[in-house]
PDB file of C-alpha atoms in Angstrom:
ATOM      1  CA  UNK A 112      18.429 -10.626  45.337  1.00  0.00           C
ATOM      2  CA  UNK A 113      15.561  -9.534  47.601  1.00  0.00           C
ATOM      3  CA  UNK A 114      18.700  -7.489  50.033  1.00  0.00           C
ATOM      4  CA  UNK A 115      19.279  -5.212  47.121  1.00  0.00           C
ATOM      5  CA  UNK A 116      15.205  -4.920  46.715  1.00  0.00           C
ATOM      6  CA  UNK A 117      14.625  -4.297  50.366  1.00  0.00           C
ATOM      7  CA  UNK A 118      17.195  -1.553  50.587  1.00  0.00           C
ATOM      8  CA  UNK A 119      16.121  -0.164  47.448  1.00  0.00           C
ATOM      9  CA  UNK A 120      12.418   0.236  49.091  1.00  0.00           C
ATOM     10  CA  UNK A 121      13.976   1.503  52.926  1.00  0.00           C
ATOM     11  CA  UNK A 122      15.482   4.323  51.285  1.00  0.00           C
ATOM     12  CA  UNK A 123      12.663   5.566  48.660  1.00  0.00           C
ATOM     13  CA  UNK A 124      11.276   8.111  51.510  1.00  0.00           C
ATOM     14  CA  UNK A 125      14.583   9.994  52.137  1.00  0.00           C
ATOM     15  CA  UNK A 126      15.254  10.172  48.710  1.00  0.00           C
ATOM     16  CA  UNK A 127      13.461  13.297  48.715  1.00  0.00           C
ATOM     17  CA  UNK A 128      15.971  15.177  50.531  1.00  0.00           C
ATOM     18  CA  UNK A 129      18.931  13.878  49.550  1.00  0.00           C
ATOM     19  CA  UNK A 130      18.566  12.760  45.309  1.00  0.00           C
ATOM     20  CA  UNK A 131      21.986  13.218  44.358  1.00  0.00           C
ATOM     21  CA  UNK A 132      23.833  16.174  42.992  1.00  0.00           C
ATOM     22  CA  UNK A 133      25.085  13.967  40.588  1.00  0.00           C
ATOM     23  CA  UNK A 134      24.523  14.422  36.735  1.00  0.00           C
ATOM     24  CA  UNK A 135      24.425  11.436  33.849  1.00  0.00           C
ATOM     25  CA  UNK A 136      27.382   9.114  33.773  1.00  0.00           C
ATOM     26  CA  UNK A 137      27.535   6.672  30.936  1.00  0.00           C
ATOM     27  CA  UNK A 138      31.023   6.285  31.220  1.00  0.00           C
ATOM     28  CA  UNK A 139      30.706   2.403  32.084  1.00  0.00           C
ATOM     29  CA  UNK A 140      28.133   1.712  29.005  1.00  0.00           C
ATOM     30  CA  UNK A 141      30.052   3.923  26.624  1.00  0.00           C
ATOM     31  CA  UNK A 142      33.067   1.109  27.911  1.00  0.00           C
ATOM     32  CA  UNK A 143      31.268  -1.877  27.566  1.00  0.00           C
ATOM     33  CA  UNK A 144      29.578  -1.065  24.349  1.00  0.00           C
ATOM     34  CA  UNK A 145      32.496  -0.095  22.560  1.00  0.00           C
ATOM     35  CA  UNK A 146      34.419  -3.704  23.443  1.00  0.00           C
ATOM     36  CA  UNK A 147      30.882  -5.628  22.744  1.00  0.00           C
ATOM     37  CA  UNK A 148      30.943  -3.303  18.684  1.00  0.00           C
ATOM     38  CA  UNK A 149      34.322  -2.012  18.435  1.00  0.00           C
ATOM     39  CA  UNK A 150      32.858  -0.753  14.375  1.00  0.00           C
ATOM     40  CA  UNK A 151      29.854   0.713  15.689  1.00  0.00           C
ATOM     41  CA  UNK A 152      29.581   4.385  16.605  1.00  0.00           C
ATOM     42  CA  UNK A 153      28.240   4.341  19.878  1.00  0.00           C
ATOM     43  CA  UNK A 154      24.549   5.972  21.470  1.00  0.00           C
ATOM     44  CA  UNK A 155      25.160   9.775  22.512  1.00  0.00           C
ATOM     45  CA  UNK A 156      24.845  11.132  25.645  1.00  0.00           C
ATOM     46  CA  UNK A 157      22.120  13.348  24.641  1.00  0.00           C
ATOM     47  CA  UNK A 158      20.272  10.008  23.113  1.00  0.00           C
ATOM     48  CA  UNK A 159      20.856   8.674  26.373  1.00  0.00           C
ATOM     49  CA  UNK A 160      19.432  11.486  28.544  1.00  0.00           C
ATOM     50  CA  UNK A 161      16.234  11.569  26.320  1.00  0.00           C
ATOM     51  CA  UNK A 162      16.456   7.844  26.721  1.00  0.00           C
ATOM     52  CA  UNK A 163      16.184   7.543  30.268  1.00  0.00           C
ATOM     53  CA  UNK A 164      13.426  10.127  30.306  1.00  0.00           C
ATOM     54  CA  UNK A 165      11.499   8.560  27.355  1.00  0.00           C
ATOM     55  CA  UNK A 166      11.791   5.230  29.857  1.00  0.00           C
ATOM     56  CA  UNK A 167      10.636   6.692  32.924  1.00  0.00           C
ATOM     57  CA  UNK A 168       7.709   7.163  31.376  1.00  0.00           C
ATOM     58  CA  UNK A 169       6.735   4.912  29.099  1.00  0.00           C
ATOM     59  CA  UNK A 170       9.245   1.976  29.863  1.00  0.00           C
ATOM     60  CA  UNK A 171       8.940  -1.409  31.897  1.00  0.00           C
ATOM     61  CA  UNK A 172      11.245  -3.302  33.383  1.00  0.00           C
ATOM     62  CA  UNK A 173      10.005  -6.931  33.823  1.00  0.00           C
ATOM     63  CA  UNK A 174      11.130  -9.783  35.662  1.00  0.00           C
ATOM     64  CA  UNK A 175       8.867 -12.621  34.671  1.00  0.00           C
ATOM     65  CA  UNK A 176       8.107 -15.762  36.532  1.00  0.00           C
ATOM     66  CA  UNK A 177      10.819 -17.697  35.732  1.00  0.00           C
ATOM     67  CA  UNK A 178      12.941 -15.443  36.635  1.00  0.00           C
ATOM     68  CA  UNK A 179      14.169 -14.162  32.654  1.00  0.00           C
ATOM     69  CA  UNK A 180      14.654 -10.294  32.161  1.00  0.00           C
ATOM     70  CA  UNK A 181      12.830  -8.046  29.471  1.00  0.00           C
ATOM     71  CA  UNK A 182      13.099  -4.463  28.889  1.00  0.00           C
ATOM     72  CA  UNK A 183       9.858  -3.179  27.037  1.00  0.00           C
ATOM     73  CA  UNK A 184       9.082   0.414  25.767  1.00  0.00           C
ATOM     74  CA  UNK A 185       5.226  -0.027  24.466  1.00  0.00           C
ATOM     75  CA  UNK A 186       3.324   2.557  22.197  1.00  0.00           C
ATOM     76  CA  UNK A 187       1.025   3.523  20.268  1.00  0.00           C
ATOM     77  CA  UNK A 188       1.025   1.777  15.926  1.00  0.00           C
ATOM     78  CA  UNK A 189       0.735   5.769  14.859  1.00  0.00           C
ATOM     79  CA  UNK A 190       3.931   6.634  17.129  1.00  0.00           C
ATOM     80  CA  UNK A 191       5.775   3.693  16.353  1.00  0.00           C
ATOM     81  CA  UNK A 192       8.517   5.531  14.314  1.00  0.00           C
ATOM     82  CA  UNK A 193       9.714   6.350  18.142  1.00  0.00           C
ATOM     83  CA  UNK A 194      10.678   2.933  18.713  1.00  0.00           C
ATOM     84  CA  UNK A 195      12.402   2.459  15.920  1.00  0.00           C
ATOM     85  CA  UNK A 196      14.710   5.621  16.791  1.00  0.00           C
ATOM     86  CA  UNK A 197      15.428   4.056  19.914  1.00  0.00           C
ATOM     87  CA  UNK A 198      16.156   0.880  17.718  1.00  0.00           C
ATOM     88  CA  UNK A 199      18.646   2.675  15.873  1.00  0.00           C
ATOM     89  CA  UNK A 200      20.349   4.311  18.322  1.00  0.00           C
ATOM     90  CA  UNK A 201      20.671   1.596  20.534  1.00  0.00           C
ATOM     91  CA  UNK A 202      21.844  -1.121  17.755  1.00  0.00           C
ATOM     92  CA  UNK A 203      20.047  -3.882  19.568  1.00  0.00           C
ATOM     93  CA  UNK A 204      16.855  -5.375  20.772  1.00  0.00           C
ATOM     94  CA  UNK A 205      13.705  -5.750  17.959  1.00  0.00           C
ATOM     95  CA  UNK A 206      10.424  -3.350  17.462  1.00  0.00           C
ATOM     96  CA  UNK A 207       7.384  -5.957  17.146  1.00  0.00           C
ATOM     97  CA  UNK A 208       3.667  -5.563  16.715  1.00  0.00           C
ATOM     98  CA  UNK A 209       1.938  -6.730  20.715  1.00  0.00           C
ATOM     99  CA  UNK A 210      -1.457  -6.139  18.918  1.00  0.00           C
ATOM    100  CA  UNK A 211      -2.755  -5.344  15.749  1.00  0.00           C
ATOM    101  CA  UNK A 212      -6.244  -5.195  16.781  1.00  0.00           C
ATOM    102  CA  UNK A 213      -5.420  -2.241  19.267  1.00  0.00           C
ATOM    103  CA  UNK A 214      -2.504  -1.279  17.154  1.00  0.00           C
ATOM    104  CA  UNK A 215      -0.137  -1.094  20.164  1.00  0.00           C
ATOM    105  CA  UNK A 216       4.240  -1.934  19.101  1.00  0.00           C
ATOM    106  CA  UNK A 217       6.814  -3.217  21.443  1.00  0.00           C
ATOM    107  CA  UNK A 218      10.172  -2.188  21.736  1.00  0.00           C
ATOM    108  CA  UNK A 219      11.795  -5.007  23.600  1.00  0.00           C
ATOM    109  CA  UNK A 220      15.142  -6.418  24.818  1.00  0.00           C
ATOM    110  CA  UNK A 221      15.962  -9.897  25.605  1.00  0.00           C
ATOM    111  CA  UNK A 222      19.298 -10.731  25.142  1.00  0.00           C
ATOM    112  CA  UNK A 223      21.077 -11.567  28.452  1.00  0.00           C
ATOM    113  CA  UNK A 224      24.086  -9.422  26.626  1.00  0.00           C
ATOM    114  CA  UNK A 225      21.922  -6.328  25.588  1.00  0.00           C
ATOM    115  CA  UNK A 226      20.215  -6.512  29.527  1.00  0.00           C
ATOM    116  CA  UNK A 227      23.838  -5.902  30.284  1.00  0.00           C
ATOM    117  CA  UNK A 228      24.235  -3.078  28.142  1.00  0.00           C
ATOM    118  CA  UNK A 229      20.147  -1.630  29.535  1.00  0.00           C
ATOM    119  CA  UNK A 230      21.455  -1.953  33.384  1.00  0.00           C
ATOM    120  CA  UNK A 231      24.587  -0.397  32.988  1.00  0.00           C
ATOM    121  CA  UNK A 232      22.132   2.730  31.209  1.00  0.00           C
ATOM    122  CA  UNK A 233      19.857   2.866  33.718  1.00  0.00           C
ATOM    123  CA  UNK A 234      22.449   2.033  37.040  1.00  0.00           C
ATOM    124  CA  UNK A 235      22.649   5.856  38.772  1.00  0.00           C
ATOM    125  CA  UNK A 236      21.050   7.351  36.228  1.00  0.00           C
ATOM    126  CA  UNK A 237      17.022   7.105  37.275  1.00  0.00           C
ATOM    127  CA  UNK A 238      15.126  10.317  38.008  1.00  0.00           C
ATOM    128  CA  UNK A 239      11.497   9.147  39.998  1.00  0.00           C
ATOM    129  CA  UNK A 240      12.251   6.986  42.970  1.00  0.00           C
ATOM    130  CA  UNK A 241       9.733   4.517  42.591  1.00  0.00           C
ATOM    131  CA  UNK A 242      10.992   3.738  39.263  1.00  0.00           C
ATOM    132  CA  UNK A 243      14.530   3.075  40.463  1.00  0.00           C
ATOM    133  CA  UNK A 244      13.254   1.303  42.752  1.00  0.00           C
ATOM    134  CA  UNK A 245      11.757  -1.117  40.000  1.00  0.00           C
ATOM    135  CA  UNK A 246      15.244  -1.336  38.118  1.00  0.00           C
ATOM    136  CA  UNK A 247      17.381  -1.962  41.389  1.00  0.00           C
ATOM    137  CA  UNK A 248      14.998  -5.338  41.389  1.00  0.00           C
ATOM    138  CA  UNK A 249      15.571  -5.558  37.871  1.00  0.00           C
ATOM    139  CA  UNK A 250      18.949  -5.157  38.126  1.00  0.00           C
ATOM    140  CA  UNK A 251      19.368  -7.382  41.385  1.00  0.00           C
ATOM    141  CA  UNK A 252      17.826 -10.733  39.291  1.00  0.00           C
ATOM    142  CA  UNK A 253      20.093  -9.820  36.302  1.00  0.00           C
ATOM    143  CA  UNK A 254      23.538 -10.029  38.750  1.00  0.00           C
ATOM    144  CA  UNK A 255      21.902 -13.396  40.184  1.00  0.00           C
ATOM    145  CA  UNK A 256      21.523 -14.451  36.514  1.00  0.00           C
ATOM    146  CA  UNK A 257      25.009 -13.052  36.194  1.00  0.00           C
ATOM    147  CA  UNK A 258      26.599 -14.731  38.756  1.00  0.00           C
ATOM    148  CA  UNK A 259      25.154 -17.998  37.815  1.00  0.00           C
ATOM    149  CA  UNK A 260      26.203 -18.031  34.045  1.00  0.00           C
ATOM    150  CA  UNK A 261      29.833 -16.428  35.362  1.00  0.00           C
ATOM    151  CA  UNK A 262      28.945 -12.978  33.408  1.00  0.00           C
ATOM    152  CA  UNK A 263      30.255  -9.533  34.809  1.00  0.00           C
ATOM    153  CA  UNK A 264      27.564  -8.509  37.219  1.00  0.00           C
ATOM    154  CA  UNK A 265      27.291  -4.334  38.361  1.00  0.00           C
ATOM    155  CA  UNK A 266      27.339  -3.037  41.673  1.00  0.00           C
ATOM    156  CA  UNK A 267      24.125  -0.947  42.383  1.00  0.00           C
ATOM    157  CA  UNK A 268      23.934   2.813  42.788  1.00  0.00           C
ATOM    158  CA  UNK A 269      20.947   3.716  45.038  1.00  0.00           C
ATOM    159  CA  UNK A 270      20.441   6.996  44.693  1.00  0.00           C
ATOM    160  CA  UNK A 271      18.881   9.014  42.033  1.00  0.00           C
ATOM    161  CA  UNK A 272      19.823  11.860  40.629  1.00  0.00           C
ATOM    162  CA  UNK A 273      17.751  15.275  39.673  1.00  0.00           C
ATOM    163  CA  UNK A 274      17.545  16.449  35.744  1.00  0.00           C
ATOM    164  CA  UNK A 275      18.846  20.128  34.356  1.00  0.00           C
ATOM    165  CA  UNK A 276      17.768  21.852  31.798  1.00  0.00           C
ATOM    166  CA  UNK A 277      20.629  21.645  30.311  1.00  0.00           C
ATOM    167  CA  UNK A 278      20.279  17.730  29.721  1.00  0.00           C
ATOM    168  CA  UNK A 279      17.873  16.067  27.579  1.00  0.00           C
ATOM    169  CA  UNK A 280      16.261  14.246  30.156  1.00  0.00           C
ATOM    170  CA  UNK A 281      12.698  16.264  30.503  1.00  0.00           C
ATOM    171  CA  UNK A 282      12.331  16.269  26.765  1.00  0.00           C
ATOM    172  CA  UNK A 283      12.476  12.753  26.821  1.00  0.00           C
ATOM    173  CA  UNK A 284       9.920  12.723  29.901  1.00  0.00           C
ATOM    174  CA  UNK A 285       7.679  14.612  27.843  1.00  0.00           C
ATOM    175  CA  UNK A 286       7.804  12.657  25.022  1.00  0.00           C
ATOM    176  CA  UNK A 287       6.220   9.942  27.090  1.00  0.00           C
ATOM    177  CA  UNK A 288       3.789  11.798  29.708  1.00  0.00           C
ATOM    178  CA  UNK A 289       4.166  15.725  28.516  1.00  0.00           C
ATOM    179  CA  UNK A 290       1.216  17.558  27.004  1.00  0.00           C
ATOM    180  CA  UNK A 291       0.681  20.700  25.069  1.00  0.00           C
ATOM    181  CA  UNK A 292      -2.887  21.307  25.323  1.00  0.00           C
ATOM    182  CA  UNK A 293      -5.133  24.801  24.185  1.00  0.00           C
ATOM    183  CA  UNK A 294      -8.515  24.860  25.110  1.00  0.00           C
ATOM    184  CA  UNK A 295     -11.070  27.216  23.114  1.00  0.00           C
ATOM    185  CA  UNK A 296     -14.871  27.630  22.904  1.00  0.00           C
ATOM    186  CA  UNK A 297     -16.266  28.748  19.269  1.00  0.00           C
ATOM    187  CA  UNK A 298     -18.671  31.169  21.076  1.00  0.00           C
ATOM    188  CA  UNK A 299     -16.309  32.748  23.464  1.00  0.00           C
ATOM    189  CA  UNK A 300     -13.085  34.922  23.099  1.00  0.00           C
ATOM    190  CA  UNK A 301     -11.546  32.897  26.515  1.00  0.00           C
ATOM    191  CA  UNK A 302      -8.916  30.231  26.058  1.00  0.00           C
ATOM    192  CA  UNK A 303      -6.886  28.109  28.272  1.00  0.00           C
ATOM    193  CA  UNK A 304      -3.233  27.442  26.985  1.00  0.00           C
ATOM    194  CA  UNK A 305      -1.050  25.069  29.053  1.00  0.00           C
ATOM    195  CA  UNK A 306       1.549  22.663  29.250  1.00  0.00           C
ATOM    196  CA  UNK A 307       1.498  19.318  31.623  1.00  0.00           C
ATOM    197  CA  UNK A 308       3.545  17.121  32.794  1.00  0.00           C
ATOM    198  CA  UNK A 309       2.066  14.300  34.794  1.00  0.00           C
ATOM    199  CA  UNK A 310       3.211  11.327  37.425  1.00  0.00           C
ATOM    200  CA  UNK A 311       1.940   8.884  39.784  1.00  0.00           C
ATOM    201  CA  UNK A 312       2.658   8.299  43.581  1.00  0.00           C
ATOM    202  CA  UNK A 313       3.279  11.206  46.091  1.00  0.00           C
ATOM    203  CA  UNK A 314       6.799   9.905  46.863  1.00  0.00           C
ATOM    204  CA  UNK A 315       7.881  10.992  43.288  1.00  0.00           C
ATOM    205  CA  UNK A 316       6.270  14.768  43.515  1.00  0.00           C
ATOM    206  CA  UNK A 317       9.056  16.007  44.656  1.00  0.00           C
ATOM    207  CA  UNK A 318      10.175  15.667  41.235  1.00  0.00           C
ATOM    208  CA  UNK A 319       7.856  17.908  39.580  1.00  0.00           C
ATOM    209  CA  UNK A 320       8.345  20.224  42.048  1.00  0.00           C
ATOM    210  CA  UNK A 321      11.932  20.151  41.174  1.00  0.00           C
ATOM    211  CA  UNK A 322      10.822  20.601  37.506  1.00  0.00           C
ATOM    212  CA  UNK A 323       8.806  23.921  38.788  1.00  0.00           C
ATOM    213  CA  UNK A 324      11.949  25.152  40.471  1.00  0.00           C
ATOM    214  CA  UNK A 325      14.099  24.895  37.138  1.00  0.00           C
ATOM    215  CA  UNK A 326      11.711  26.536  35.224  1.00  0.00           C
ATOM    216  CA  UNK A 327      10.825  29.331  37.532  1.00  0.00           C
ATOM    217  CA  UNK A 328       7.122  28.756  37.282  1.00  0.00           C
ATOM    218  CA  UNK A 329       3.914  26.593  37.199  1.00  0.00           C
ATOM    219  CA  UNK A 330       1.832  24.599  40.252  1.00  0.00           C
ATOM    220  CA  UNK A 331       2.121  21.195  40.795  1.00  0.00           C
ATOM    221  CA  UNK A 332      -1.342  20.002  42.032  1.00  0.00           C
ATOM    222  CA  UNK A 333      -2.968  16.893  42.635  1.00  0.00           C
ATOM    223  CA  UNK A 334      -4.877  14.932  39.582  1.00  0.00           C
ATOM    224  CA  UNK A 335      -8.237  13.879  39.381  1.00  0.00           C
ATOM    225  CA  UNK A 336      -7.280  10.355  39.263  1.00  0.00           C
ATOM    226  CA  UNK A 337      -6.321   9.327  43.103  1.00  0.00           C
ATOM    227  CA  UNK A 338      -2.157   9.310  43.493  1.00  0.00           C
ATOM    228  CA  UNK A 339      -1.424  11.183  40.097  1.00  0.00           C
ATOM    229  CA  UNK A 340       0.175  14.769  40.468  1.00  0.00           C
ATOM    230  CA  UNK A 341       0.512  17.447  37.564  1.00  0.00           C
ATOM    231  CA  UNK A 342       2.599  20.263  36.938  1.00  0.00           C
ATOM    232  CA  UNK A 343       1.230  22.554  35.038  1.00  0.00           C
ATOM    233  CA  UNK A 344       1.937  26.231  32.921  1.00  0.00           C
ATOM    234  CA  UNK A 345      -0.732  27.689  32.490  1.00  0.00           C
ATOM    235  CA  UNK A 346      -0.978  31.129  30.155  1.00  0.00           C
ATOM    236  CA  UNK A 347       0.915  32.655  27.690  1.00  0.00           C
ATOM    237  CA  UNK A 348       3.293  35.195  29.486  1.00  0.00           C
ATOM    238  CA  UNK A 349       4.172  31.861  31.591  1.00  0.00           C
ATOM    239  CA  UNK A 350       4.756  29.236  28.876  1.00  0.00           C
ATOM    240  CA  UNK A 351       7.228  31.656  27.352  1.00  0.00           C
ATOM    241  CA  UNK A 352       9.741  30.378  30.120  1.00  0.00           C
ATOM    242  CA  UNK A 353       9.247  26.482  28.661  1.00  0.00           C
ATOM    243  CA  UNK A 354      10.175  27.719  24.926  1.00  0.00           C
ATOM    244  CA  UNK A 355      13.526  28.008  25.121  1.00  0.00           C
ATOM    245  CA  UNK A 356      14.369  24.798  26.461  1.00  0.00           C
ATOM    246  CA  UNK A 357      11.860  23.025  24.006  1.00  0.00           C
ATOM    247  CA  UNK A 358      13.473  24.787  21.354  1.00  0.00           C
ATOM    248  CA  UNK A 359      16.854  23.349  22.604  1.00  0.00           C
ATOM    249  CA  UNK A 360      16.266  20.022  23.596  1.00  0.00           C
ATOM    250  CA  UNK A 361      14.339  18.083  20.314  1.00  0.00           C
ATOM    251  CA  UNK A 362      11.152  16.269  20.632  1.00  0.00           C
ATOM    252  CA  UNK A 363      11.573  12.295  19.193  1.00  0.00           C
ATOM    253  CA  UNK A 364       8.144  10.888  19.265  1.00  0.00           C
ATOM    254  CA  UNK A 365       4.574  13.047  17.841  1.00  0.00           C
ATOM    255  CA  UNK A 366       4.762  15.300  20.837  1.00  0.00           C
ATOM    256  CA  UNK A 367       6.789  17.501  18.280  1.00  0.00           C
ATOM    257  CA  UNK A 368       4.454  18.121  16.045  1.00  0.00           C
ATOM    258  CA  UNK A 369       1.966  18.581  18.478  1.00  0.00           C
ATOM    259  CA  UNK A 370       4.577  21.001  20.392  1.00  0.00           C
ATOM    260  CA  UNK A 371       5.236  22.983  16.892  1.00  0.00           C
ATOM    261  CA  UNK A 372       1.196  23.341  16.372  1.00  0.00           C
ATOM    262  CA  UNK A 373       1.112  24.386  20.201  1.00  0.00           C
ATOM    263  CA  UNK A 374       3.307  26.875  19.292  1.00  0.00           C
ATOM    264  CA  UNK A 375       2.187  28.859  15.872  1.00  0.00           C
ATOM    265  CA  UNK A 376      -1.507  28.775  17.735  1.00  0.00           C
ATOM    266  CA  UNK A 377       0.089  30.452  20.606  1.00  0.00           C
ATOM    267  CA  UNK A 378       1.831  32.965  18.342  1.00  0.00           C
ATOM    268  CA  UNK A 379      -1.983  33.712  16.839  1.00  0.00           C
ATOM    269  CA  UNK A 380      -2.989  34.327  20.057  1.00  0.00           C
ATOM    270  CA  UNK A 381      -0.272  36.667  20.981  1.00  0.00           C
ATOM    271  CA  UNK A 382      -1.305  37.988  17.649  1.00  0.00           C
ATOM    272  CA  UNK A 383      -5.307  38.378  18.953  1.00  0.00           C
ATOM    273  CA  UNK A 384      -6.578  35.689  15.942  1.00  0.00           C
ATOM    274  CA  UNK A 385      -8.743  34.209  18.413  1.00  0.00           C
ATOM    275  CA  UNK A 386     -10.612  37.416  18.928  1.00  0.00           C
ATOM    276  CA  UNK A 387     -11.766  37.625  15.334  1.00  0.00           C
ATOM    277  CA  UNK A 388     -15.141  35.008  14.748  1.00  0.00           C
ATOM    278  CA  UNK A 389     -13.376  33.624  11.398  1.00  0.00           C
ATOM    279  CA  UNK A 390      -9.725  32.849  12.688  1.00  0.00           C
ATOM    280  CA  UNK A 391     -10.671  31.459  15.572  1.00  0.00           C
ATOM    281  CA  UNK A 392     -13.003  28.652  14.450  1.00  0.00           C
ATOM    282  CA  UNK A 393     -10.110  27.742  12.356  1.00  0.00           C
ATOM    283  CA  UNK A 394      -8.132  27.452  15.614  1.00  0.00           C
ATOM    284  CA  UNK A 395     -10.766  25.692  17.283  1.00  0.00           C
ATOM    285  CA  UNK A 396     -10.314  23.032  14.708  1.00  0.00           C
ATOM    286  CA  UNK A 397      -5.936  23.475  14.461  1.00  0.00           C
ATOM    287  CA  UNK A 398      -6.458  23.002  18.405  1.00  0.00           C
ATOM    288  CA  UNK A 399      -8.447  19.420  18.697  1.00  0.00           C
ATOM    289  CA  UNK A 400      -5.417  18.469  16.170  1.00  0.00           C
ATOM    290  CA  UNK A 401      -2.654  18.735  19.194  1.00  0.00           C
ATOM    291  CA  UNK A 402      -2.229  15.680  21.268  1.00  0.00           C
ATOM    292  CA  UNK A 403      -3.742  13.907  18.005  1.00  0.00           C
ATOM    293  CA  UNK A 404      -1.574  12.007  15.441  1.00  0.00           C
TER     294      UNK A 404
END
């Protein structure tokens, strides 16, 4: 167990250079699922892609202290319909309530059979490097656990891999840590209209830098809190360039509503709405309503 850890954490600096070239391969889940629910139509790739994403941001993969796996997506009670789309694509694990009092749900997996079916996901398919990092220990316990209960265990893939935009996997990043955000003052024609993506650690900025390079565009800057990094469009001539790909590549959890809003405001101030006193109180309100469910 701890060899595959230690490896996992002696290679996390070079990753940088040398993330694979590599794009998503489910063809060992798509396998494995299919003999485990021979009647069930299986997840998609594109589910999958968003999946991942959608993970590596809001996901957790937890070893506990004695030793017994759980996979846990947590969210907000007013976003909880997200869970249960992961639910149904999936076909396994259970959506519960963690607390009522600060309305937080649980997506969360168990099942020594359904961990299978989460590793083999997740094996080669991570993104940020200090999230891999997290499953290859994840991973490393469940093929201990394997090897003890005589269950088919899965040889480790190290490397990550980089995200397209031609995959699914930044909408699902979004989803988790993206923002669509349009700042405007009631008593001033000036606005600031941006979209954000956000991570934590240096080691995975290269990733958001990588993001920048697809995109053409956009700086990726340190955040006010200490080890966070941003990338950020800023304006409307630049966010133009993120359109297309939103467009393509759907939205699952309230982001999309906030990203459709986001949009029709930018349209009014292509338009010049927010130079005219009535109008653009009205989008002073439409704007606190992004980000808000």
């Amino acid at each position: 167990t701890n060899n595959i850890y230690e490896l996992s954490l002696s290679v996390v600096p070079f990753l940088s250079l040398s993330s694979s070239n590599r794009s998503f391969n489910f063809s060992s889940f798509f396998e494995m699922y299919s003999k485990l629910y021979p009647n069930r139509s299986k997840p998609t790739q594109s589910f999958l892609e968003w999946f991942i994403g959608f993970t590596e941001g809001d996901g957790s993969f937890i070893v506990t202290n004695r030793r017994s796996l759980q996979f846990v997506i947590t969210q907000s009670s007013v976003d909880v319909q997200v869970l249960y789309y992961i639910l149904k694509n999936l076909g396994f694990g259970k959506v519960i309530l963690q607390s009522k009092s600060n309305k937080i749900h649980r997506f969360i997996v168990q099942d020594i059979s359904h961990i299978f079916l989460i590793c083999l996901i997740f094996n080669g398919n991570m993104v940020f490097f200090t999230r891999n990092s997290r499953f290859l220990t994840f991973l490393s316990v469940y093929n201990d656990l394997a090897l003890r209960l005589k269950l088919e265990i899965i040889n480790p893939i190290l490397d990550t891999l980089l995200p397209t935009l031609q995959d699914h996997w930044i909408a699902g990043f979004t989803d988790a840590e993206g923002c669509f955000t349009l700042s405007l003052l009631s008593n001033s024609i000036g606005y600031r209209l941006r979209f954000i993506l956000s991570q934590k650690w240096e080691v995975n900025k290269s990733v958001l830098l990588h993001i920048s390079y697809l995109f053409g565009l956009g700086t990726v800057s340190p955040h006010s809190a200490p080890n966070n990094w941003e990338f950020i469009v800023n304006g409307v001539k630049n966010t133009s360039h993120i359109l297309p790909y939103f467009d393509t590549y759907t939205l699952f959890s309230k982001k999309k509503e906030s990203y459709y809003l986001w949009k029709q405001l930018r349209i009014q101030l292509i338009n010049g709405d927010h130079l005219n006193s009535d109008s653009r109180l009205e989008m002073v309100k439409l704007a606190k309503c992004i980000n808000k469910s």
